[in-house]
């Protein structure tokens, strides 16, 4: 029988072990629920890391994909791709952008953003102005370029030499950013809400400060909205919360609700910078991915999904706060829209495992933050159930930590 154990064995023998040991093979999904190969049901409060924002297999997206698959799946960018042109128009209508370019993943569009910022500067000011300031604790992807941009030692170590041209500053500390700016700087890149970094939002004041500084020095402000965009934070795009628009924005994850696609959005300054031959990719903006993304944007906007995300997020955090009030290992419950982090004073890996055992999928980032990213179509009842499971598991963990502390204390008394 092809059960979890069968796939676990297969994965262990045939897949490179970069994702660590995994026990669950998910084989089917609907809305906020998924089923594994043993037939167990889970509430999916990770949504493929903020990818399945409309839930699993939303009918409108499935229909659009099937229709497009029957018509045309790939042609290359030597020809105009009809759904790609439509998608670009839609993204421009819905955002600050004037032009778009498509690729297949988040890392890839971030690479594009860096190339775009460097080229803008080179065209206007000549060579030597190529540095981009990124934030500590950020995450921008796994290519050599993007681990160089990412301000976290753990993704970079062992892969040196890295790409040069990145400097790191602290999010929410304008002075630390200003200190990195020099005559070599061409841009500043950040996530309006850090995802992998533990659900940490840039303040509106910082975003305004960065915008002013970028305008003053003609630097390009780049927002990586790959995780926090697409309705996750209560607006279609996270920048709309602060009203501070970037010059360049990257989208990926939820744009295709599971179809791999990334978008690079450029405002007025960067609309015409990439001239023929400057950039490209074979699959980028392929008909299937674009048809899916068009359906996603239609659903998001016509059904008021971002507003729903804002309301559900408030409800979920409210319930988590009520259920875990006074719990010693909970340091903070924070978030925005349906992007929530529960920061613990201890490692969170066991909490994730125990939640899964009780039928709830969440994840842990930076070692101690339980990251909760349900599909945006999640119901209040599903949020209630998930909050209940999380609170139960964390209460158990709290108990264990307390016991451990008492033991350590007794140990010290004895010696
Ligand atoms: C996931 C993520 C990326 C990388 O996207 P991939 O599609 O995995 O390459 C980049 N930036 C942020 C903020 C992300 O969350």
Coordinates of C-alpha atoms and ligand atoms in Angstrom, one line a residue:
X1 CA 0.0 0.0 0.0
X2 CA 1.3 3.5 -0.9
X3 CA 1.0 4.9 2.6
X4 CA 3.2 7.5 4.5
X5 CA 5.7 4.8 5.4
X6 CA 6.1 3.8 1.7
X7 CA 6.8 7.4 0.6
X8 CA 9.0 8.0 3.6
X9 CA 11.2 5.1 2.6
X10 CA 11.2 6.2 -1.1
X11 CA 12.1 9.8 -0.1
X12 CA 14.9 8.6 2.2
X13 CA 16.4 6.5 -0.6
X14 CA 15.9 8.7 -3.6
X15 CA 15.7 12.3 -2.6
X16 CA 18.6 14.4 -1.4
X17 CA 18.2 15.0 2.3
X18 CA 18.1 18.8 2.2
X19 CA 14.6 19.0 3.7
X20 CA 15.4 16.8 6.6
X21 CA 13.4 13.8 7.7
X22 CA 9.7 14.0 7.0
X23 CA 6.9 11.6 8.0
X24 CA 3.8 13.0 6.2
X25 CA 3.1 12.6 2.5
X26 CA 0.2 14.9 1.6
X27 CA -1.7 13.6 -1.3
X28 CA -5.0 15.6 -1.5
X29 CA -6.4 18.9 -0.4
X30 CA -9.6 20.9 -0.4
X31 CA -10.0 24.4 1.1
X32 CA -8.0 24.6 4.4
X33 CA -7.8 20.8 4.7
X34 CA -5.3 18.2 3.4
X35 CA -5.1 14.4 3.6
X36 CA -2.0 12.3 3.9
X37 CA -1.3 8.9 2.3
X38 CA -2.7 7.1 5.4
X39 CA -6.0 8.9 4.9
X40 CA -5.5 11.2 7.9
X41 CA -7.0 14.7 7.7
X42 CA -5.2 17.9 8.8
X43 CA -6.1 21.5 9.1
X44 CA -3.4 23.2 7.0
X45 CA -2.3 26.3 8.8
X46 CA 0.9 26.7 6.8
X47 CA -0.7 26.7 3.3
X48 CA 2.4 25.6 1.6
X49 CA 4.3 28.5 3.2
X50 CA 1.8 31.2 2.3
X51 CA 1.3 29.7 -1.2
X52 CA -2.2 28.3 -1.1
X53 CA -3.8 31.5 -0.1
X54 CA -7.1 30.6 -1.7
X55 CA -7.0 27.1 -0.1
X56 CA -6.2 23.9 -1.8
X57 CA -7.6 23.3 -5.3
X58 CA -9.9 26.3 -5.5
X59 CA -12.3 25.5 -8.3
X60 CA -11.8 28.8 -10.2
X61 CA -8.0 28.2 -10.4
X62 CA -8.4 24.5 -11.3
X63 CA -10.8 25.4 -14.1
X64 CA -8.5 28.1 -15.5
X65 CA -5.5 25.7 -15.4
X66 CA -7.4 22.9 -17.1
X67 CA -8.8 25.1 -19.8
X68 CA -5.3 26.6 -20.4
X69 CA -3.7 23.1 -20.4
X70 CA -6.0 22.0 -23.1
X71 CA -5.3 25.1 -25.2
X72 CA -1.5 25.9 -24.9
X73 CA 1.0 25.0 -22.2
X74 CA 4.2 26.6 -23.5
X75 CA 5.6 28.6 -26.3
X76 CA 8.6 30.6 -25.0
X77 CA 9.0 34.3 -24.8
X78 CA 9.9 34.6 -28.5
X79 CA 6.2 35.1 -28.9
X80 CA 3.7 37.2 -27.0
X81 CA 2.0 35.0 -24.4
X82 CA -1.6 36.1 -24.2
X83 CA -2.3 35.3 -20.5
X84 CA 1.1 36.8 -19.6
X85 CA 0.2 40.2 -21.1
X86 CA -3.2 40.1 -19.4
X87 CA -1.7 39.3 -16.1
X88 CA 0.8 42.1 -16.4
X89 CA -2.0 44.6 -17.1
X90 CA -4.0 43.2 -14.1
X91 CA -1.0 43.6 -11.7
X92 CA -0.3 47.1 -13.0
X93 CA -4.0 48.1 -12.4
X94 CA -3.9 46.7 -8.9
X95 CA -0.6 48.2 -7.8
X96 CA 1.9 51.0 -8.2
X97 CA 3.6 49.2 -11.1
X98 CA 3.8 50.3 -14.7
X99 CA 5.4 47.2 -16.1
X100 CA 6.0 43.6 -15.1
X101 CA 8.4 40.7 -15.9
X102 CA 7.8 37.1 -14.9
X103 CA 9.9 34.2 -13.7
X104 CA 9.3 30.9 -11.9
X105 CA 10.1 31.4 -8.3
X106 CA 10.8 34.0 -5.6
X107 CA 14.6 33.7 -5.7
X108 CA 14.5 34.2 -9.4
X109 CA 12.4 37.5 -9.3
X110 CA 14.6 38.8 -6.5
X111 CA 17.6 38.1 -8.7
X112 CA 15.8 40.1 -11.4
X113 CA 15.2 42.9 -8.9
X114 CA 18.9 43.2 -8.1
X115 CA 19.8 43.2 -11.8
X116 CA 17.2 45.8 -12.5
X117 CA 18.4 48.1 -9.7
X118 CA 22.1 47.7 -10.8
X119 CA 21.2 48.4 -14.4
X120 CA 19.1 51.5 -13.5
X121 CA 22.0 52.9 -11.7
X122 CA 24.6 52.0 -14.3
X123 CA 22.5 53.6 -17.1
X124 CA 22.1 56.8 -15.1
X125 CA 25.3 57.1 -13.1
X126 CA 27.8 54.8 -14.8
X127 CA 29.7 52.0 -13.0
X128 CA 30.5 51.7 -9.3
X129 CA 27.0 52.2 -7.9
X130 CA 26.0 48.6 -7.5
X131 CA 25.5 47.9 -3.8
X132 CA 22.1 46.9 -2.3
X133 CA 21.4 47.2 1.4
X134 CA 19.3 44.4 2.8
X135 CA 18.2 43.7 6.4
X136 CA 19.5 41.3 9.0
X137 CA 17.2 38.4 9.7
X138 CA 15.8 38.7 6.1
X139 CA 15.1 36.0 3.6
X140 CA 15.3 36.4 -0.1
X141 CA 15.9 32.9 -1.5
X142 CA 18.4 30.2 -2.0
X143 CA 20.4 31.0 -5.2
X144 CA 24.0 32.1 -4.6
X145 CA 22.9 35.6 -5.3
X146 CA 20.0 35.5 -2.9
X147 CA 21.8 33.8 -0.1
X148 CA 24.3 36.7 -0.5
X149 CA 21.4 39.1 -0.2
X150 CA 19.9 37.3 2.8
X151 CA 21.0 38.6 6.1
X152 CA 21.1 35.3 8.0
X153 CA 24.4 33.5 8.5
X154 CA 22.8 30.1 8.6
X155 CA 21.8 30.1 4.9
X156 CA 25.2 31.4 3.8
X157 CA 27.7 29.4 5.6
X158 CA 29.6 26.7 3.6
X159 CA 28.8 28.4 0.3
X160 CA 31.5 31.1 0.1
X161 CA 32.6 32.8 -1.9
X162 CA 29.3 34.7 -2.0
X163 CA 28.2 37.4 -4.4
X164 CA 29.6 40.8 -3.4
X165 CA 27.6 44.0 -3.4
X166 CA 25.3 43.5 -0.4
X167 CA 25.4 45.3 2.9
X168 CA 23.3 44.6 5.9
X169 CA 21.3 46.8 8.3
X170 CA 18.7 46.4 11.0
X171 CA 15.0 46.5 10.1
X172 CA 13.2 49.2 12.1
X173 CA 16.4 51.1 12.7
X174 CA 16.7 53.9 10.2
X175 CA 20.2 55.0 11.4
X176 CA 21.6 51.5 10.8
X177 CA 20.3 51.7 7.2
X178 CA 21.7 55.2 6.7
X179 CA 25.1 54.1 8.1
X180 CA 25.4 51.6 5.2
X181 CA 24.5 54.0 2.4
X182 CA 27.5 55.3 0.4
X183 CA 28.3 56.5 -3.1
X184 CA 28.3 52.8 -4.1
X185 CA 24.7 52.2 -3.1
X186 CA 21.9 51.7 -5.7
X187 CA 19.1 50.2 -3.7
X188 CA 17.5 49.1 -0.5
X189 CA 15.7 45.8 -0.3
X190 CA 13.4 44.5 2.4
X191 CA 10.4 42.5 3.3
X192 CA 7.6 44.7 4.6
X193 CA 6.9 41.8 7.0
X194 CA 9.8 39.4 7.5
X195 CA 8.4 35.8 7.2
X196 CA 11.3 33.4 7.7
X197 CA 12.8 35.9 10.1
X198 CA 9.9 35.3 12.5
X199 CA 7.0 37.5 11.5
X200 CA 8.5 40.9 12.1
X201 CA 6.9 43.9 10.5
X202 CA 8.7 47.0 9.3
X203 CA 7.0 50.0 10.9
X204 CA 5.2 52.5 8.7
X205 CA 7.6 55.2 10.1
X206 CA 10.6 53.2 8.9
X207 CA 9.1 52.6 5.5
X208 CA 8.4 56.4 5.2
X209 CA 12.0 57.1 6.3
X210 CA 13.4 54.7 3.7
X211 CA 11.2 56.1 1.0
X212 CA 12.4 59.7 1.7
X213 CA 16.0 58.6 1.8
X214 CA 15.7 56.7 -1.5
X215 CA 14.0 59.7 -3.2
X216 CA 16.7 62.1 -1.9
X217 CA 19.5 59.9 -3.3
X218 CA 17.8 58.3 -6.2
X219 CA 18.1 54.8 -4.7
X220 CA 15.6 52.1 -5.7
X221 CA 13.4 50.9 -2.9
X222 CA 12.7 47.2 -3.4
X223 CA 10.0 45.3 -1.5
X224 CA 10.1 41.6 -1.4
X225 CA 6.4 40.7 -0.9
X226 CA 6.9 37.1 -1.8
X227 CA 5.5 35.9 1.5
X228 CA 3.6 38.9 2.9
X229 CA 1.9 39.9 -0.3
X230 CA -1.2 38.5 -2.1
X231 CA -3.7 39.3 0.6
X232 CA -1.9 37.7 3.4
X233 CA -1.6 40.9 5.5
X234 CA -5.1 42.2 5.0
X235 CA -4.5 44.2 1.8
X236 CA -3.7 42.7 -1.6
X237 CA -0.1 44.0 -1.2
X238 CA 1.5 44.6 2.2
X239 CA 2.9 48.0 1.1
X240 CA -0.7 49.3 0.8
X241 CA -1.0 49.1 4.6
X242 CA 1.6 51.9 5.1
X243 CA 0.8 53.7 1.8
X244 CA 4.6 53.7 1.1
X245 CA 5.0 52.4 -2.5
X246 CA 8.3 50.8 -3.5
X247 CA 10.1 51.3 -6.9
X248 CA 10.3 47.6 -7.4
X249 CA 8.3 44.8 -5.9
X250 CA 8.6 41.0 -6.1
X251 CA 5.8 38.5 -5.8
X252 CA 5.8 34.7 -6.0
X253 CA 4.5 32.2 -3.5
X254 CA 0.7 32.8 -3.6
X255 CA 0.5 34.5 -7.0
X256 CA -0.2 31.2 -8.6
X257 CA -1.7 29.5 -5.6
X258 CA 0.6 26.6 -6.2
X259 CA 1.6 27.1 -9.8
X260 CA 5.2 28.2 -9.8
X261 CA 5.4 31.8 -10.9
X262 CA 7.2 34.9 -9.8
X263 CA 6.5 38.5 -10.8
X264 CA 8.9 41.5 -10.8
X265 CA 6.9 44.7 -10.7
X266 CA 8.5 48.0 -11.7
X267 CA 7.3 51.6 -11.1
X268 CA 7.9 54.6 -13.4
X269 CA 11.7 54.7 -12.9
X270 CA 12.4 51.1 -13.8
X271 CA 9.7 50.5 -16.4
X272 CA 12.0 50.7 -19.4
X273 CA 15.4 49.7 -18.0
X274 CA 15.6 46.1 -19.2
X275 CA 16.2 46.4 -22.9
X276 CA 16.2 43.4 -25.2
X277 CA 18.6 40.8 -24.1
X278 CA 19.1 42.2 -20.6
X279 CA 17.1 39.5 -18.8
X280 CA 14.9 36.5 -19.4
X281 CA 14.0 32.9 -18.7
X282 CA 12.5 30.1 -20.7
X283 CA 9.5 29.3 -18.5
X284 CA 9.0 32.8 -17.1
X285 CA 5.4 33.9 -17.5
X286 CA 4.4 30.6 -19.2
X287 CA 0.7 30.3 -20.2
X288 CA -0.2 27.8 -17.5
X289 CA 1.3 29.8 -14.6
X290 CA -0.2 33.1 -15.9
X291 CA -3.7 31.6 -16.4
X292 CA -3.6 30.4 -12.8
X293 CA -2.4 33.8 -11.5
X294 CA -5.1 35.6 -13.4
X295 CA -7.7 33.4 -11.8
X296 CA -6.1 34.0 -8.4
X297 CA -6.3 37.8 -8.8
X298 CA -9.9 37.6 -9.9
X299 CA -10.8 35.5 -6.9
X300 CA -8.8 37.7 -4.5
X301 CA -10.4 40.9 -5.7
X302 CA -14.0 39.8 -6.5
X303 CA -14.4 37.9 -3.2
X304 CA -12.8 40.5 -0.9
X305 CA -10.2 38.0 0.2
X306 CA -7.7 40.5 1.7
X307 CA -10.4 42.0 3.9
X308 CA -11.4 38.5 5.1
X309 CA -7.7 37.8 5.9
X310 CA -7.6 41.0 8.1
X311 CA -10.7 40.0 10.0
X312 CA -9.7 36.3 10.5
X313 CA -6.2 37.3 11.5
X314 CA -7.6 39.5 14.3
X315 CA -9.9 36.7 15.4
X316 CA -7.2 34.1 15.4
X317 CA -4.7 36.2 17.4
X318 CA -7.5 37.2 19.8
X319 CA -8.3 33.5 20.5
X320 CA -4.6 32.6 20.8
X321 CA -4.1 35.4 23.3
X322 CA -7.1 34.4 25.3
X323 CA -6.3 30.7 25.4
X324 CA -2.6 31.2 26.2
X325 CA -2.8 34.1 28.6
X326 CA -0.3 33.7 31.4
X327 CA 1.5 30.8 29.7
X328 CA 5.2 31.2 30.7
X329 CA 6.9 29.9 27.6
X330 CA 4.9 32.3 25.3
X331 CA 7.0 35.4 24.8
X332 CA 4.9 37.1 22.3
X333 CA 2.0 36.6 19.9
X334 CA 2.3 38.9 17.0
X335 CA 1.2 39.3 13.4
X336 CA -0.7 41.1 10.8
X337 CA -3.6 39.8 8.8
X338 CA -3.2 36.0 8.6
X339 CA 0.5 36.1 9.1
X340 CA 1.0 35.1 12.8
X341 CA 4.0 34.2 14.9
X342 CA 3.9 32.8 18.4
X343 CA 7.4 33.4 19.9
X344 CA 8.4 30.9 22.5
X345 CA 11.1 31.1 25.1
X346 CA 12.1 27.5 24.1
X347 CA 12.6 25.6 20.8
X348 CA 9.4 25.1 18.9
X349 CA 10.2 22.0 16.8
X350 CA 8.3 19.7 19.2
X351 CA 5.3 21.9 19.2
X352 CA 5.1 21.6 15.4
X353 CA 5.3 17.8 15.7
X354 CA 2.7 17.6 18.4
X355 CA 0.3 19.8 16.5
X356 CA 0.7 17.6 13.4
X357 CA -0.1 14.5 15.6
X358 CA -3.3 16.3 16.6
X359 CA -4.2 17.1 13.0
X360 CA -2.9 20.6 12.6
X361 CA -0.1 21.7 10.3
X362 CA 2.0 24.7 11.3
X363 CA 5.7 25.4 11.2
X364 CA 8.5 26.8 13.2
X365 CA 11.0 29.4 12.1
X366 CA 14.1 30.9 13.6
X367 CA 14.0 28.0 16.1
X368 CA 11.4 29.4 18.4
X369 CA 8.6 31.1 16.5
X370 CA 5.6 29.0 15.6
X371 CA 4.6 30.4 12.2
X372 CA 0.9 30.2 11.4
X373 CA -0.2 30.9 7.8
X374 CA -3.6 29.5 7.0
X375 CA -5.3 29.8 3.7
X376 CA -7.0 33.2 3.6
X377 CA -10.4 31.5 3.0
X378 CA -10.2 29.8 6.4
X379 CA -13.4 29.8 8.4
X380 CA -13.8 31.2 12.0
X381 CA -14.6 27.7 13.1
X382 CA -11.4 26.4 11.6
X383 CA -9.4 29.2 13.4
X384 CA -11.1 28.3 16.6
X385 CA -10.1 24.6 16.3
X386 CA -6.6 25.5 15.3
X387 CA -6.2 27.9 18.2
X388 CA -7.5 25.2 20.6
X389 CA -4.9 22.7 19.4
X390 CA -2.0 25.2 19.5
X391 CA -3.0 26.3 23.0
X392 CA -3.3 22.7 24.2
X393 CA 0.1 21.7 22.8
X394 CA 1.8 24.8 24.1
X395 CA 0.3 24.2 27.5
X396 CA 1.8 20.7 27.5
X397 CA 5.1 22.1 26.4
X398 CA 4.9 24.7 29.2
X399 CA 4.4 21.9 31.7
X400 CA 7.4 20.0 30.4
X401 CA 9.6 23.2 30.5
X402 CA 8.4 23.9 34.1
X403 CA 9.3 20.3 35.1
X404 CA 12.7 20.7 33.5
X405 CA 13.3 23.9 35.3
X406 CA 12.3 22.4 38.7
X407 CA 14.7 19.5 38.1
X408 CA 17.5 21.8 37.1
X409 CA 16.8 23.9 40.2
X410 CA 16.8 20.8 42.5
X411 CA 20.0 19.7 40.9
X412 CA 21.6 23.0 41.7
X413 CA 20.4 22.8 45.3
X414 CA 22.0 19.4 45.7
X415 CA 25.4 20.4 44.3
Ligands
LIG1 C1 10.0 32.1 0.0 C2 10.6 33.4 -0.1 C3 11.6 33.7 -1.1 C4 12.1 32.7 -2.0 O1 11.1 32.2 -2.9 P1 11.4 30.8 -3.6 O2 10.2 30.7 -4.5 O3 11.4 29.8 -2.6 O4 12.6 31.0 -4.4 C5 12.1 35.0 -1.1 N1 11.6 36.0 -0.3 C6 10.7 35.7 0.7 C7 10.3 36.8 1.6 C8 10.2 34.5 0.8 O5 9.3 34.2 1.8

